[in-house]
mmCIF file of C-alpha atoms in Angstrom:
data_model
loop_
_atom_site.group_PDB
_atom_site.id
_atom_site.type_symbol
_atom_site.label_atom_id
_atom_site.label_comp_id
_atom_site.label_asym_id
_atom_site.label_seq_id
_atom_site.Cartn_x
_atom_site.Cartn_y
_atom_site.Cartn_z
ATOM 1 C CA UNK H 936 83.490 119.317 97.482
ATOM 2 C CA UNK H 937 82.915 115.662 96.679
ATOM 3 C CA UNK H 938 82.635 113.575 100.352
ATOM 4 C CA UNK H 939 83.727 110.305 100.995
ATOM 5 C CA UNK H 940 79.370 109.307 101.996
ATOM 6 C CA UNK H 941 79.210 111.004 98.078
ATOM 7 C CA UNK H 942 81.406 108.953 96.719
ATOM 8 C CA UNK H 943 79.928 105.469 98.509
ATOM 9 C CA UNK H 944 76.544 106.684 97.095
ATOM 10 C CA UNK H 945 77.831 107.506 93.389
ATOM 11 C CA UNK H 946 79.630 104.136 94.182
ATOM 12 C CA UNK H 947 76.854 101.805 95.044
ATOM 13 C CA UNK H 948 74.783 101.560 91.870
ATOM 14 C CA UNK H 949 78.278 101.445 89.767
ATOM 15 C CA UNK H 950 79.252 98.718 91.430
ATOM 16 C CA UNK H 951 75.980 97.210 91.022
ATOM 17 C CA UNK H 952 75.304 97.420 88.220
ATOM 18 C CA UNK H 953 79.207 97.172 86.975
ATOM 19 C CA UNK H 954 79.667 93.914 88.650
ATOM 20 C CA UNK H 955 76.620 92.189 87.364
ATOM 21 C CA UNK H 956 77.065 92.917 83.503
ATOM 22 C CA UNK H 957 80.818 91.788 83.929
ATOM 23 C CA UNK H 958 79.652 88.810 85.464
ATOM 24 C CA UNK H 959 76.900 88.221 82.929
ATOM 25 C CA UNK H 960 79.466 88.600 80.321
ATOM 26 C CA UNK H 961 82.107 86.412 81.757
ATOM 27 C CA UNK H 962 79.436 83.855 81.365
ATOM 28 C CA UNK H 963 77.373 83.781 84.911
ATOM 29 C CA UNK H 964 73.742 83.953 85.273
ATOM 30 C CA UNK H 965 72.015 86.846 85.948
ATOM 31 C CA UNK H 966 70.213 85.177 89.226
ATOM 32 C CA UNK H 967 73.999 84.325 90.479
ATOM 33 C CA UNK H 968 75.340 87.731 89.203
ATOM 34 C CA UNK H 969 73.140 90.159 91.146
ATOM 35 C CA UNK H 970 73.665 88.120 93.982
ATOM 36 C CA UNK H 971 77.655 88.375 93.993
ATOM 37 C CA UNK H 972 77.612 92.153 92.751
ATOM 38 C CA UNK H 973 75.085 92.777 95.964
ATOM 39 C CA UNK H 974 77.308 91.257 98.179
ATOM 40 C CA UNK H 975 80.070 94.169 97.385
ATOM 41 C CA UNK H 976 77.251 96.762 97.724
ATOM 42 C CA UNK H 977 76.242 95.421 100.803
ATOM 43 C CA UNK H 978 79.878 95.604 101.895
ATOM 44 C CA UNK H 979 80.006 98.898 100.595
ATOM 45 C CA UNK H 980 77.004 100.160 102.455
ATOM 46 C CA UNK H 981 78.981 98.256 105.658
ATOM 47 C CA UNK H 982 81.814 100.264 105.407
ATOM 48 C CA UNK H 983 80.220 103.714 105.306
ATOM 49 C CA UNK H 984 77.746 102.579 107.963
ATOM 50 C CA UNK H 985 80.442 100.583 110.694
ATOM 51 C CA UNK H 986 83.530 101.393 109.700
ATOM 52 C CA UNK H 987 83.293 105.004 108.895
ATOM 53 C CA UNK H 988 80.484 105.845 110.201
ATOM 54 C CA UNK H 989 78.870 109.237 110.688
ATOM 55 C CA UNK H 990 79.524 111.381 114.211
ATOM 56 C CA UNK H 991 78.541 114.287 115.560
ATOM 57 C CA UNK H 992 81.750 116.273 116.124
ATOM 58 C CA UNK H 993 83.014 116.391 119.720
ATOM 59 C CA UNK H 994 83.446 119.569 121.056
ATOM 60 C CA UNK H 995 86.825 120.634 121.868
ATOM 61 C CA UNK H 996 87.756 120.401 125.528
ATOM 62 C CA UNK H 997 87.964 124.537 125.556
ATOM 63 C CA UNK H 998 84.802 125.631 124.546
ATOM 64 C CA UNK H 999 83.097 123.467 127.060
ATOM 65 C CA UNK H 1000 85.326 124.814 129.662
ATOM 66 C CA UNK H 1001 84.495 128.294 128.650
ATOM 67 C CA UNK H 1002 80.467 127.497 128.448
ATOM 68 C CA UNK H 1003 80.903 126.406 132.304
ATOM 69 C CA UNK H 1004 82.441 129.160 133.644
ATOM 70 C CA UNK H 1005 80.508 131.737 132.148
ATOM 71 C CA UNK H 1006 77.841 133.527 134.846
ATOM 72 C CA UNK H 1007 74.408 132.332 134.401
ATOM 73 C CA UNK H 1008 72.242 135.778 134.391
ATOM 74 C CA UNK H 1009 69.054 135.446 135.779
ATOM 75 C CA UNK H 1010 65.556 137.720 135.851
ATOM 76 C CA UNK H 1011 66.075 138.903 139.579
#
């Protein structure tokens, strides 16, 4: 199952790489090209970094009920 953090990464060099050789077509030059197209990978990386960024899930307010109240055994 394809991920959104797979699809930034399958995403970055595209866009890259995409970006720069429409650019360079268009008529830019490469040293202004890469520089534009990396400022869309950078906000790419942003967004997957800031925005949505990865978590450890939270556990649900019943399991850590349960994990208190259970009777803590001990060697005596």
């Amino acid at each position: 199952m394809t991920g959104y953090y797979d699809i930034i990464l399958g995403l970055i060099p595209l866009a890259m790489a995409g970006i720069t050789a429409t650019l360079f077509v268009v008529g830019f030059e490469l040293t202004t090209a890469i520089p534009m197209a990396s400022v869309v990978t950078v906000g790419l990386i942003g967004h997957a970094m800031f925005v949505r960024a990865p978590v450890d899930p939270v556990p649900n307010e019943t399991s850590a009920r349960s994990a208190q109240s259970d009777p803590v055994q001990t060697a005596d």
